[in-house]
Every structure is written in structure tokens, then in C-alpha cells.
Tab-separated table of C-alpha atoms in Angstrom:
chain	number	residue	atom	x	y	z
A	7	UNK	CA	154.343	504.734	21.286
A	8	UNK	CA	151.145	506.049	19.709
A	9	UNK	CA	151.229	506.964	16.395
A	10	UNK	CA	149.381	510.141	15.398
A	11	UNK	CA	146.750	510.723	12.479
A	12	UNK	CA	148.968	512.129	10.329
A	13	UNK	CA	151.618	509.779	10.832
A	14	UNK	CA	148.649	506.933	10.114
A	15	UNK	CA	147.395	508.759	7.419
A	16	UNK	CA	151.080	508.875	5.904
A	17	UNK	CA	150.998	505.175	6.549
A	18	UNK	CA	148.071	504.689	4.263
A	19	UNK	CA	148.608	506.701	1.704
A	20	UNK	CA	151.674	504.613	1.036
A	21	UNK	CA	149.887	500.972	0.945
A	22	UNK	CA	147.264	502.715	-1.475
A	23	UNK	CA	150.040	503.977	-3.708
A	24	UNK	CA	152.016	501.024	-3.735
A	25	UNK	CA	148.475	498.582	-4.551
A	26	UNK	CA	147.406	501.385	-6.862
A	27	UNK	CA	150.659	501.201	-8.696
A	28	UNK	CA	150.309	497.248	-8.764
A	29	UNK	CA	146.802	497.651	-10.039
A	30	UNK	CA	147.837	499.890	-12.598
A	31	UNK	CA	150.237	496.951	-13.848
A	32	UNK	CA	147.536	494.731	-13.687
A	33	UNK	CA	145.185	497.039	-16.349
A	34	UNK	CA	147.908	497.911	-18.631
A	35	UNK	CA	149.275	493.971	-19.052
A	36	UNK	CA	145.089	493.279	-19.130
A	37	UNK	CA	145.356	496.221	-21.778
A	38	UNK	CA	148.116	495.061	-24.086
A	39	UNK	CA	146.512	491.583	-24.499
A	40	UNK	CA	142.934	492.806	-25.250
A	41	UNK	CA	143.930	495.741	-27.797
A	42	UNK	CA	144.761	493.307	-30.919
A	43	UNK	CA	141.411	491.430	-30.502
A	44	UNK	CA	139.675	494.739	-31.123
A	45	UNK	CA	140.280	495.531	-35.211
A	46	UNK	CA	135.817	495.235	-35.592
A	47	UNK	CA	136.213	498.068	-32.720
A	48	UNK	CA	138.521	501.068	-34.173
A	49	UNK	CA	137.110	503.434	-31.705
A	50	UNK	CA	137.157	501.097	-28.215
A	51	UNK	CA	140.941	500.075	-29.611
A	52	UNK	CA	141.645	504.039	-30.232
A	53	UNK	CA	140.831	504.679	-26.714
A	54	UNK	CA	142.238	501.820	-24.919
A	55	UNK	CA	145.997	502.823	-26.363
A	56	UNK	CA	145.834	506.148	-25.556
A	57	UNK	CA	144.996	504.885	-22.198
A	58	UNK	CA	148.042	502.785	-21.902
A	59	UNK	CA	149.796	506.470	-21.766
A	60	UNK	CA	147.172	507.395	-19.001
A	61	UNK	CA	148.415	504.270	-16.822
A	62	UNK	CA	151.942	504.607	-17.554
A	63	UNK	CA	151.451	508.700	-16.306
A	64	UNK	CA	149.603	507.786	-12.908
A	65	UNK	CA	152.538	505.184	-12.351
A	66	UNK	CA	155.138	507.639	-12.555
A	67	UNK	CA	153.022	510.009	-10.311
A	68	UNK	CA	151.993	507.039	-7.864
A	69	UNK	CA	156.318	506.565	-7.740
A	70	UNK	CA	156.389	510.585	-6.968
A	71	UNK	CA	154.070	510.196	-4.539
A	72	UNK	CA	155.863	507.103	-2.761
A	73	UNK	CA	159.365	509.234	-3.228
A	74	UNK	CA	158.100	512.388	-1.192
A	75	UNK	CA	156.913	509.629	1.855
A	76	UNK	CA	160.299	507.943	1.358
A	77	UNK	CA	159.017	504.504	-0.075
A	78	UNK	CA	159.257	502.461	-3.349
A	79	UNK	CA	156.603	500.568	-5.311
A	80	UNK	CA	156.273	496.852	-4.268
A	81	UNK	CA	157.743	494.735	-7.054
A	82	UNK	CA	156.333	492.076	-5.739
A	83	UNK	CA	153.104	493.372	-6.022
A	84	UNK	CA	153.793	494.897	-9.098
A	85	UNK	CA	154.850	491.406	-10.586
A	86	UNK	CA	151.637	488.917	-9.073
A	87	UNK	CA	149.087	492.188	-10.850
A	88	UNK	CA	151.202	492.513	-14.264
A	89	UNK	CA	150.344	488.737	-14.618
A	90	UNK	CA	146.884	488.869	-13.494
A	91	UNK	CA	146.005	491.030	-15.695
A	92	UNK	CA	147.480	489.053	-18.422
A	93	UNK	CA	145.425	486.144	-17.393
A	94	UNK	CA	142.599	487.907	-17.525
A	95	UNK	CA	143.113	489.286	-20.945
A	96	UNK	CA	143.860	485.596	-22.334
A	97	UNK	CA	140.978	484.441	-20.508
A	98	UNK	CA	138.477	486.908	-21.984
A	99	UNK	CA	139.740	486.400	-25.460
A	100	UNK	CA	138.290	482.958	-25.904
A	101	UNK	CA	134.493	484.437	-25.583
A	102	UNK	CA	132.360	485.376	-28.057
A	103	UNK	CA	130.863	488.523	-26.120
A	104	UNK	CA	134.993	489.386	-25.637
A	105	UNK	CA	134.370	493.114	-26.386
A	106	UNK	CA	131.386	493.069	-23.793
A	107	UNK	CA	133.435	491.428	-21.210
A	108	UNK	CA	136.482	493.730	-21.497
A	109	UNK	CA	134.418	496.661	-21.250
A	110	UNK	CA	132.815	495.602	-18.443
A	111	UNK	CA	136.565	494.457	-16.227
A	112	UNK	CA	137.779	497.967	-17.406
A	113	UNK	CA	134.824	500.273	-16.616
A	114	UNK	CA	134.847	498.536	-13.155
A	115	UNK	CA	138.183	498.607	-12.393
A	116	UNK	CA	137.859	502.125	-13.751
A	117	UNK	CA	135.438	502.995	-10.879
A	118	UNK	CA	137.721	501.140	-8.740
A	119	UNK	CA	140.386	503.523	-9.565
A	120	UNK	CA	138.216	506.825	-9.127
A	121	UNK	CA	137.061	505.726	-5.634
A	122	UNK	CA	140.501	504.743	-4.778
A	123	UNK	CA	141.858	507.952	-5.726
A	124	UNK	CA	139.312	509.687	-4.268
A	125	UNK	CA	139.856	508.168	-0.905
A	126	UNK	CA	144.173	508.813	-1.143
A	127	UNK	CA	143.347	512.301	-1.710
A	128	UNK	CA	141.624	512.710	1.675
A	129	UNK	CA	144.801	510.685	3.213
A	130	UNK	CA	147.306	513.069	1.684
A	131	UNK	CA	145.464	516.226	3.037
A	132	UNK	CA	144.910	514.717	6.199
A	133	UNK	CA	148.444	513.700	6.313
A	134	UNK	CA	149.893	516.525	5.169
A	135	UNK	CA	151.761	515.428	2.119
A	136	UNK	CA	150.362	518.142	-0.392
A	137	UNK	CA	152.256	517.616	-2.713
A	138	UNK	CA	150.340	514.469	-3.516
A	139	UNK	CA	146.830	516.247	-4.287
A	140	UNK	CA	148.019	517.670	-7.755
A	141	UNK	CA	149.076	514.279	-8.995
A	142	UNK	CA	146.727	512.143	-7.310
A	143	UNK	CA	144.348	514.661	-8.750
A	144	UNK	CA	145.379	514.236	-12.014
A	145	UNK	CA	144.835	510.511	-12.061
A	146	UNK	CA	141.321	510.713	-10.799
A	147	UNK	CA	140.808	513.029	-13.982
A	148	UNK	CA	141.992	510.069	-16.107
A	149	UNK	CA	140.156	507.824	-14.624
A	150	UNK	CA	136.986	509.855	-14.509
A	151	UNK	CA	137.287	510.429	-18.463
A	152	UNK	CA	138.015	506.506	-18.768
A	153	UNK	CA	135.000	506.002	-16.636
A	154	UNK	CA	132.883	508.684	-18.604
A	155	UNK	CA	134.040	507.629	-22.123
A	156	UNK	CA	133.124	503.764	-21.764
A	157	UNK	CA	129.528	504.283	-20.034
């Protein structure tokens, strides 16, 4: 049986959701352990919380998105990236340029995120889940202003 574009596209868009929902773990559990260590940083700290809201937003929409092509996040996946991320906050925490580091793992997995995004957008419109643009949309605009805010 050969499967069509749209039904590959469909495919795709719903391993992207599911890793971008697991990556999104990953950042916020990176997140929570890196936001005490920054009390010399008011501003970086500030912005980092409210975008704790941001990541907890574009995994509900990633789970809307995985709803309307009939599939669930992984857990699995969800579980190995919540403790990644932890790691890497922990690990970070012991250097002296901390604040330097941090910036640096969120602005790139920041840019991770936008091209990511980017690239599921084109999937939904090619496979004809439109419903998908709107929110997938809306976490590229996060991610942009995350982006934007730490360069």
C-alpha cells in the first residue's frame, strides 16, 4: 500500500509534536533548576518564569495538536527529556560562568524550537490538519520573543 503525502505528512507532524512536547519537558525541568541560581540576575530570572507559562501553553497546544491526528504525547519520551533537562540544570550550576552557560543551552534550544516549529507548520498545511497552524503558530511566536529577548 503506498501511503500518500498527506497521509506522510500527518505521520510527521505527529513524531514532531510528540519530540517537541518531550523537548518542552526537557527546558522547563532545565528551567526550574536554573531559576533559583539567578537572584544577581532579577531580569534573566523575571523572564525565565514567565517562560515556564510559555512552555506549559505550547504543551497543551502540542497535546491539541496530537488529539485532532488521534495520538497522545510519548511518556516515555516525555520522562528520559524531563530528566535531561534536570541534569543539565545541576550540571551547569557548579560553573562559575553559570548565567553564561544557561543562556547559551536556552537561546539554542530556543532556535531549536523556532526552526522546529517552523518546519511542523509546513507539515500541517501540507497535510491538511489546519487546525494545527494557529497553535503551532502561536508557539513559534513564543519562541521567537524567547529567542529575541535573550540575544
Amino acid at each position: 500500500m503506498t501511503q500518500t503525502v498527506q497521509q506522510i505528512s500527518r505521520d510527521l507532524l505527529a513524531s514532531e509534536a510528540r519530540n517537541l512536547h518531550a523537548i518542552q519537558k526537557n527546558a522547563k525541568a532545565m528551567m526550574l533548576r536554573v531559576i533559583d541560581r539567578l537572584e544577581h540576575y532579577p531580569d534573566a530570572k523575571s523572564r525565565l518564569q514567565a517562560h515556564l507559562t510559555d512552555k506549559d501553553n505550547e504543551m497543551a497546544r502540542l497535546e491539541q495538536v496530537l488529539a485532532e491526528l488521534g495520538e497522545d504525547a510519548s511518556g516515555a519520551k516525555d520522562a528520559v527529556m524531563s530528566m535531561m533537562g534536570e541534569m543539565t540544570g545541576v550540571m551547569t550550576g557548579g560553573l562559575e560562568d553559570d548565567i553564561v552557560k544557561t543562556s547559551m543551552m536556552t537561546y539554542g534550544l530556543a532556535s531549536y524550537e523556532i526552526v522546529a516549529y517552523e518546519g511542523m507548520i509546513a507539515l500541517a498545511q501540507t497535510a491538511g490538519v489546519a487546525n494545527a497552524t494557529p497553535l503551532l503558530q502561536a508557539c513559534l511566536d513564543e519562541e521567537r520573543a524567547m529567542a529575541q529577548w535573550l540575544h
